[in-house]
Coordinates of C-alpha atoms and ligand atoms in Angstrom, one line a residue:
M11 CA 40.3 -15.9 79.0
A12 CA 39.0 -17.1 75.7
G13 CA 38.5 -20.8 75.3
R14 CA 40.0 -22.7 72.4
L15 CA 36.6 -24.1 71.5
D16 CA 34.4 -21.0 72.3
G17 CA 31.2 -21.0 70.2
K18 CA 31.7 -24.6 69.0
V19 CA 29.2 -27.4 69.4
A20 CA 30.6 -31.0 69.7
V21 CA 29.1 -34.4 69.6
I22 CA 31.2 -37.1 71.4
T23 CA 30.3 -40.8 71.3
G24 CA 31.6 -43.2 74.0
A25 CA 31.4 -40.1 76.1
C26 CA 30.8 -41.8 79.5
S27 CA 34.2 -43.4 80.0
G28 CA 37.9 -43.3 79.2
I29 CA 39.1 -41.2 76.3
G30 CA 35.6 -39.9 75.5
L31 CA 34.9 -38.7 79.0
A32 CA 38.3 -37.0 79.4
T33 CA 37.5 -35.2 76.1
V34 CA 34.1 -34.1 77.3
R35 CA 35.8 -32.5 80.3
R36 CA 38.5 -30.9 78.3
F37 CA 36.1 -29.5 75.6
V38 CA 33.9 -28.0 78.3
E39 CA 36.9 -26.3 79.9
E40 CA 37.7 -24.7 76.5
G41 CA 34.2 -23.3 76.0
A42 CA 32.5 -25.9 73.9
K43 CA 28.9 -27.1 74.2
V44 CA 28.9 -30.9 74.1
V45 CA 26.3 -33.5 73.4
L46 CA 27.4 -36.8 75.0
G47 CA 26.3 -40.0 73.3
D48 CA 26.6 -43.4 75.0
I49 CA 24.6 -46.5 76.0
D50 CA 25.4 -45.9 79.7
D51 CA 22.5 -43.7 80.6
A52 CA 23.0 -43.7 84.4
R53 CA 26.6 -42.5 84.0
G54 CA 25.6 -40.0 81.3
A55 CA 23.1 -38.4 83.7
E56 CA 25.8 -38.3 86.5
V57 CA 28.4 -36.7 84.2
V58 CA 26.0 -34.0 83.0
A59 CA 24.9 -33.2 86.6
E60 CA 28.6 -33.0 87.7
L61 CA 29.5 -30.6 84.8
D62 CA 26.4 -28.5 85.3
A63 CA 27.8 -27.5 88.6
T64 CA 30.8 -25.8 87.1
H65 CA 29.6 -25.1 83.5
P66 CA 25.8 -24.7 83.6
G67 CA 24.0 -25.8 80.5
A68 CA 27.2 -26.7 78.6
T69 CA 26.4 -30.4 78.2
A70 CA 23.5 -32.7 77.3
Y71 CA 23.3 -36.4 77.3
R72 CA 21.5 -38.5 74.7
H73 CA 21.2 -42.3 74.7
V74 CA 22.8 -43.7 71.5
D75 CA 23.7 -47.2 70.3
V76 CA 26.2 -46.2 67.7
T77 CA 25.3 -49.2 65.6
D78 CA 21.7 -47.9 65.1
P79 CA 21.3 -45.5 62.2
T80 CA 18.1 -43.9 63.6
E81 CA 19.7 -43.3 67.0
V82 CA 22.8 -41.9 65.5
E83 CA 20.9 -39.4 63.3
A84 CA 18.9 -38.3 66.4
L85 CA 22.1 -37.7 68.3
F86 CA 23.4 -35.2 65.7
A87 CA 20.0 -33.7 65.3
A88 CA 19.9 -33.2 69.1
A89 CA 23.1 -31.2 68.9
K90 CA 21.7 -28.9 66.2
D91 CA 18.4 -28.5 68.0
T92 CA 19.8 -27.9 71.5
F93 CA 22.9 -25.9 70.7
G94 CA 22.4 -24.6 67.1
S95 CA 25.2 -26.3 65.1
V96 CA 27.4 -29.4 64.7
D97 CA 31.0 -28.1 64.6
V98 CA 32.9 -31.1 65.9
A99 CA 32.2 -34.8 65.8
F100 CA 34.4 -37.1 67.9
N101 CA 33.3 -40.5 66.8
N102 CA 35.0 -42.5 69.5
A103 CA 32.8 -45.3 70.9
G104 CA 34.5 -48.7 70.6
I105 CA 34.8 -52.1 72.2
S106 CA 37.5 -54.7 72.7
P107 CA 35.8 -57.8 73.9
P108 CA 37.7 -60.9 75.0
Q109 CA 36.0 -63.2 72.4
D110 CA 37.9 -61.2 69.7
D111 CA 41.3 -62.8 69.8
S112 CA 43.5 -64.7 67.4
I113 CA 41.8 -65.4 64.0
L114 CA 42.0 -69.1 64.9
D115 CA 39.8 -68.6 68.0
T116 CA 37.5 -65.7 66.9
D117 CA 34.1 -66.8 65.6
L118 CA 31.9 -64.9 63.1
E119 CA 29.6 -63.5 65.7
A120 CA 32.5 -61.9 67.7
W121 CA 34.0 -60.6 64.4
R122 CA 30.7 -59.0 63.3
L123 CA 30.0 -57.4 66.7
V124 CA 33.3 -55.6 66.7
Q125 CA 33.0 -54.5 63.1
E126 CA 29.5 -53.1 63.9
V127 CA 30.5 -51.2 67.0
N128 CA 33.9 -50.0 65.9
L129 CA 33.6 -49.5 62.1
T130 CA 30.0 -49.3 60.9
S131 CA 29.4 -46.9 63.8
V132 CA 32.0 -44.4 62.4
Y133 CA 30.4 -44.7 58.9
L134 CA 27.0 -43.9 60.5
C135 CA 28.3 -41.0 62.6
C136 CA 30.2 -39.4 59.7
K137 CA 27.2 -39.8 57.4
A138 CA 25.0 -38.1 60.0
A139 CA 27.4 -35.3 60.9
L140 CA 28.5 -34.3 57.4
P141 CA 25.3 -32.7 56.1
Y142 CA 25.4 -30.1 59.0
M143 CA 29.0 -29.4 58.4
L144 CA 28.7 -29.1 54.6
E145 CA 25.8 -26.7 55.0
Q146 CA 28.0 -24.5 57.3
Q147 CA 31.1 -25.1 55.1
S148 CA 33.0 -25.9 58.3
G149 CA 33.6 -28.7 60.7
S150 CA 36.1 -31.1 62.3
I151 CA 35.5 -34.8 62.5
I152 CA 37.9 -36.9 64.6
N153 CA 37.5 -40.7 64.4
T154 CA 39.2 -42.9 66.9
A155 CA 41.3 -45.5 65.2
S156 CA 44.3 -47.0 67.0
F157 CA 48.0 -47.7 66.7
V158 CA 47.0 -51.2 65.6
A159 CA 45.7 -49.6 62.3
V160 CA 49.3 -48.9 61.3
M161 CA 51.2 -51.9 62.8
G162 CA 50.6 -55.5 63.8
A163 CA 50.0 -56.1 67.5
A164 CA 51.8 -59.0 69.3
T165 CA 48.5 -59.5 71.2
S166 CA 46.1 -60.2 68.3
Q167 CA 42.5 -59.1 68.3
I168 CA 41.7 -59.8 64.7
S169 CA 38.4 -58.0 64.2
Y170 CA 39.5 -55.0 66.4
S171 CA 42.7 -54.4 64.3
A172 CA 40.8 -54.8 61.0
S173 CA 38.0 -52.4 62.2
K174 CA 40.6 -49.8 63.2
G175 CA 42.3 -50.1 59.8
G176 CA 38.9 -49.4 58.3
V177 CA 38.4 -46.3 60.5
L178 CA 41.8 -45.0 59.4
S179 CA 41.2 -45.5 55.6
M180 CA 37.7 -44.1 55.8
S181 CA 38.9 -41.0 57.7
R182 CA 41.6 -40.4 55.1
E183 CA 39.2 -40.7 52.2
L184 CA 36.6 -38.4 53.8
G185 CA 39.4 -35.9 54.6
V186 CA 40.4 -35.8 51.0
Q187 CA 36.8 -35.7 49.6
F188 CA 35.6 -32.8 51.7
A189 CA 38.8 -30.7 52.1
R190 CA 37.7 -27.9 49.8
Q191 CA 34.3 -27.6 51.6
G192 CA 35.7 -26.6 54.9
V193 CA 35.4 -30.0 56.6
R194 CA 38.5 -31.6 58.1
V195 CA 38.5 -35.4 58.9
N196 CA 41.3 -36.9 60.9
A197 CA 42.0 -40.3 62.5
L198 CA 43.2 -40.3 66.1
C199 CA 45.5 -43.3 66.6
P200 CA 46.1 -43.8 70.3
G201 CA 48.8 -46.1 71.7
P202 CA 47.7 -48.2 74.7
V203 CA 45.8 -45.9 77.1
N204 CA 45.0 -46.6 80.7
T205 CA 41.1 -46.8 80.5
P206 CA 38.5 -49.5 81.4
L207 CA 38.8 -50.9 77.9
L208 CA 42.5 -51.6 78.3
Q209 CA 42.1 -52.7 81.9
E210 CA 39.5 -55.2 80.9
L211 CA 41.6 -56.6 78.1
F212 CA 44.6 -57.1 80.3
A213 CA 42.8 -58.0 83.6
K214 CA 43.0 -61.7 83.0
D215 CA 46.5 -61.8 81.6
A216 CA 49.3 -59.7 83.2
G217 CA 51.7 -61.3 80.7
R218 CA 49.8 -59.8 77.8
A219 CA 50.0 -56.3 79.4
A220 CA 53.7 -56.7 79.9
R221 CA 54.2 -57.8 76.3
R222 CA 52.5 -54.7 75.1
L223 CA 54.2 -52.3 77.5
V224 CA 57.7 -53.5 76.5
H225 CA 57.1 -52.0 73.0
V226 CA 56.3 -48.5 74.3
P227 CA 59.4 -46.3 74.3
M228 CA 58.0 -44.2 77.1
G229 CA 57.6 -47.3 79.2
R230 CA 54.1 -46.6 80.3
F231 CA 50.5 -46.5 79.0
G232 CA 49.0 -43.2 78.0
E233 CA 46.4 -41.4 80.1
P234 CA 42.9 -40.5 78.7
E235 CA 43.7 -36.8 79.4
E236 CA 46.7 -37.0 77.0
M237 CA 44.3 -38.2 74.2
A238 CA 41.8 -35.5 75.1
N239 CA 44.5 -32.8 74.5
A240 CA 45.2 -34.2 71.1
V241 CA 41.5 -34.3 70.2
L242 CA 41.2 -30.7 71.4
F243 CA 43.9 -29.6 69.1
L244 CA 42.4 -31.4 66.1
A245 CA 39.0 -30.0 66.9
S246 CA 40.2 -26.4 67.3
D247 CA 41.0 -23.9 64.5
E248 CA 44.7 -24.3 65.5
A249 CA 44.6 -27.5 63.3
S250 CA 43.2 -25.6 60.3
F251 CA 45.7 -27.2 57.8
I252 CA 45.5 -30.7 59.2
T253 CA 43.1 -33.2 57.5
A254 CA 43.2 -36.8 56.3
S255 CA 46.0 -37.4 58.8
T256 CA 47.0 -40.5 60.7
F257 CA 47.4 -38.6 64.0
L258 CA 49.4 -40.9 66.2
V259 CA 49.5 -40.2 70.0
D260 CA 51.3 -43.4 71.1
G261 CA 54.3 -42.7 73.3
G262 CA 56.5 -43.6 70.3
I263 CA 55.3 -47.1 69.9
S264 CA 54.9 -46.8 66.1
G265 CA 58.4 -45.4 65.7
A266 CA 60.2 -48.0 67.7
Y267 CA 62.3 -50.9 66.5
V268 CA 63.6 -51.8 69.9
T269 CA 62.9 -49.9 73.1
P270 CA 65.3 -48.9 75.9
L271 CA 64.8 -51.0 79.0
Ligands
NAD15 N1 42.3 -47.7 75.7 C1 43.2 -48.0 74.7 O1 44.2 -48.5 74.9 C2 42.8 -47.6 73.3 C3 43.9 -47.6 72.3 C4 43.6 -47.3 71.0 C5 42.3 -47.0 70.7 N2 41.3 -47.0 71.6 C6 39.9 -46.6 71.2 O2 39.5 -45.5 71.9 C7 38.1 -45.5 72.0 C8 37.6 -45.2 73.4 O3 38.2 -46.3 74.1 P1 38.3 -46.2 75.8 O4 39.6 -46.9 76.1 O5 38.1 -44.8 76.2 O6 37.1 -47.2 76.1 P2 36.1 -47.3 77.4 O7 35.6 -48.7 77.5 O8 36.7 -46.6 78.6 O9 34.9 -46.4 76.9 C9 34.1 -46.7 75.8 C10 32.7 -46.1 75.9 O10 31.9 -46.4 74.7 C11 30.6 -46.8 75.2 N3 30.0 -47.7 74.2 C12 30.3 -49.0 74.0 N4 29.5 -49.5 73.1 C13 28.7 -48.5 72.6 C14 27.7 -48.5 71.7 N5 27.3 -49.5 71.0 N6 27.1 -47.3 71.5 C15 27.4 -46.2 72.2 N7 28.4 -46.2 73.1 C16 29.0 -47.4 73.4 C17 30.8 -47.4 76.5 O11 29.6 -47.4 77.3 C18 31.9 -46.5 77.1 O12 31.4 -45.4 77.8 C19 37.6 -46.8 71.4 O13 37.3 -46.6 70.0 C20 38.9 -47.7 71.4 O14 38.9 -48.7 70.5 C21 41.5 -47.3 72.9

């Protein structure tokens, strides 16, 4: 049976865990070739070895710190050199460290770290991916923002929320700018998803998790595979009229005023 991404080459950052890893698996199942970018080299090698068993040669791992322009350029060049094109960029790496909290307690160092990893990284990845896509006159960029880009969170992480607002605005602007050149750019806005990032955030404070959960109409956190399916859709030609969108996959959280108990 034909795959929904047959013939496409994708670059995925933050590919070794959570949403990125689930998307690597889903993309490979649908026929894509995928270059995984991450800082977790040991895990990267394991994932490629595991996927080689079922989909030989479909994946390659490359070390990338998404805050480093040279490494980011090399990541996208590796996709072109190894697999022949850059059709999909899922710019997804992000962090949510505990030092990023209320504005009253967050120092400049913590603020800057989160801006670099979550926002500057997306600028760098889009800048590196676009020349390949513009030359082909086709491509799909999906940048991971968050539901906190469209609404205030009761559990503040000031730099994280600001960074995701930046990712959303940048994605919208790029989507508009390149719409007539065959390149679509969308912002994936997940609700809270059950990944190591979320688990780390709530590990020390169960009350904080409960405060977030109460706002989700579906009454549960999302699963990484549910994000991967949305990214698959945005990456595929099925989404050919979708660009510059705020693509919320959030269990209804952004639509809720009060939630049923
Ligand atoms: N989990 C959630 O609830 C949630 C909700 C909304 C948005 N998001 C966003 O989704 C994205 C993925 O989050 P996740 O929950 O899957 O996280 P995760 O912690 O499970 O995975 C993040 C991955 O990014 C990698 N990474 C971290 N810093 C990096 C760097 N400098 N360079 C390259 N790779 C780096 C990590 O090694 C890891 O493999 C993030 O942008 C996050 O902000 C997550």
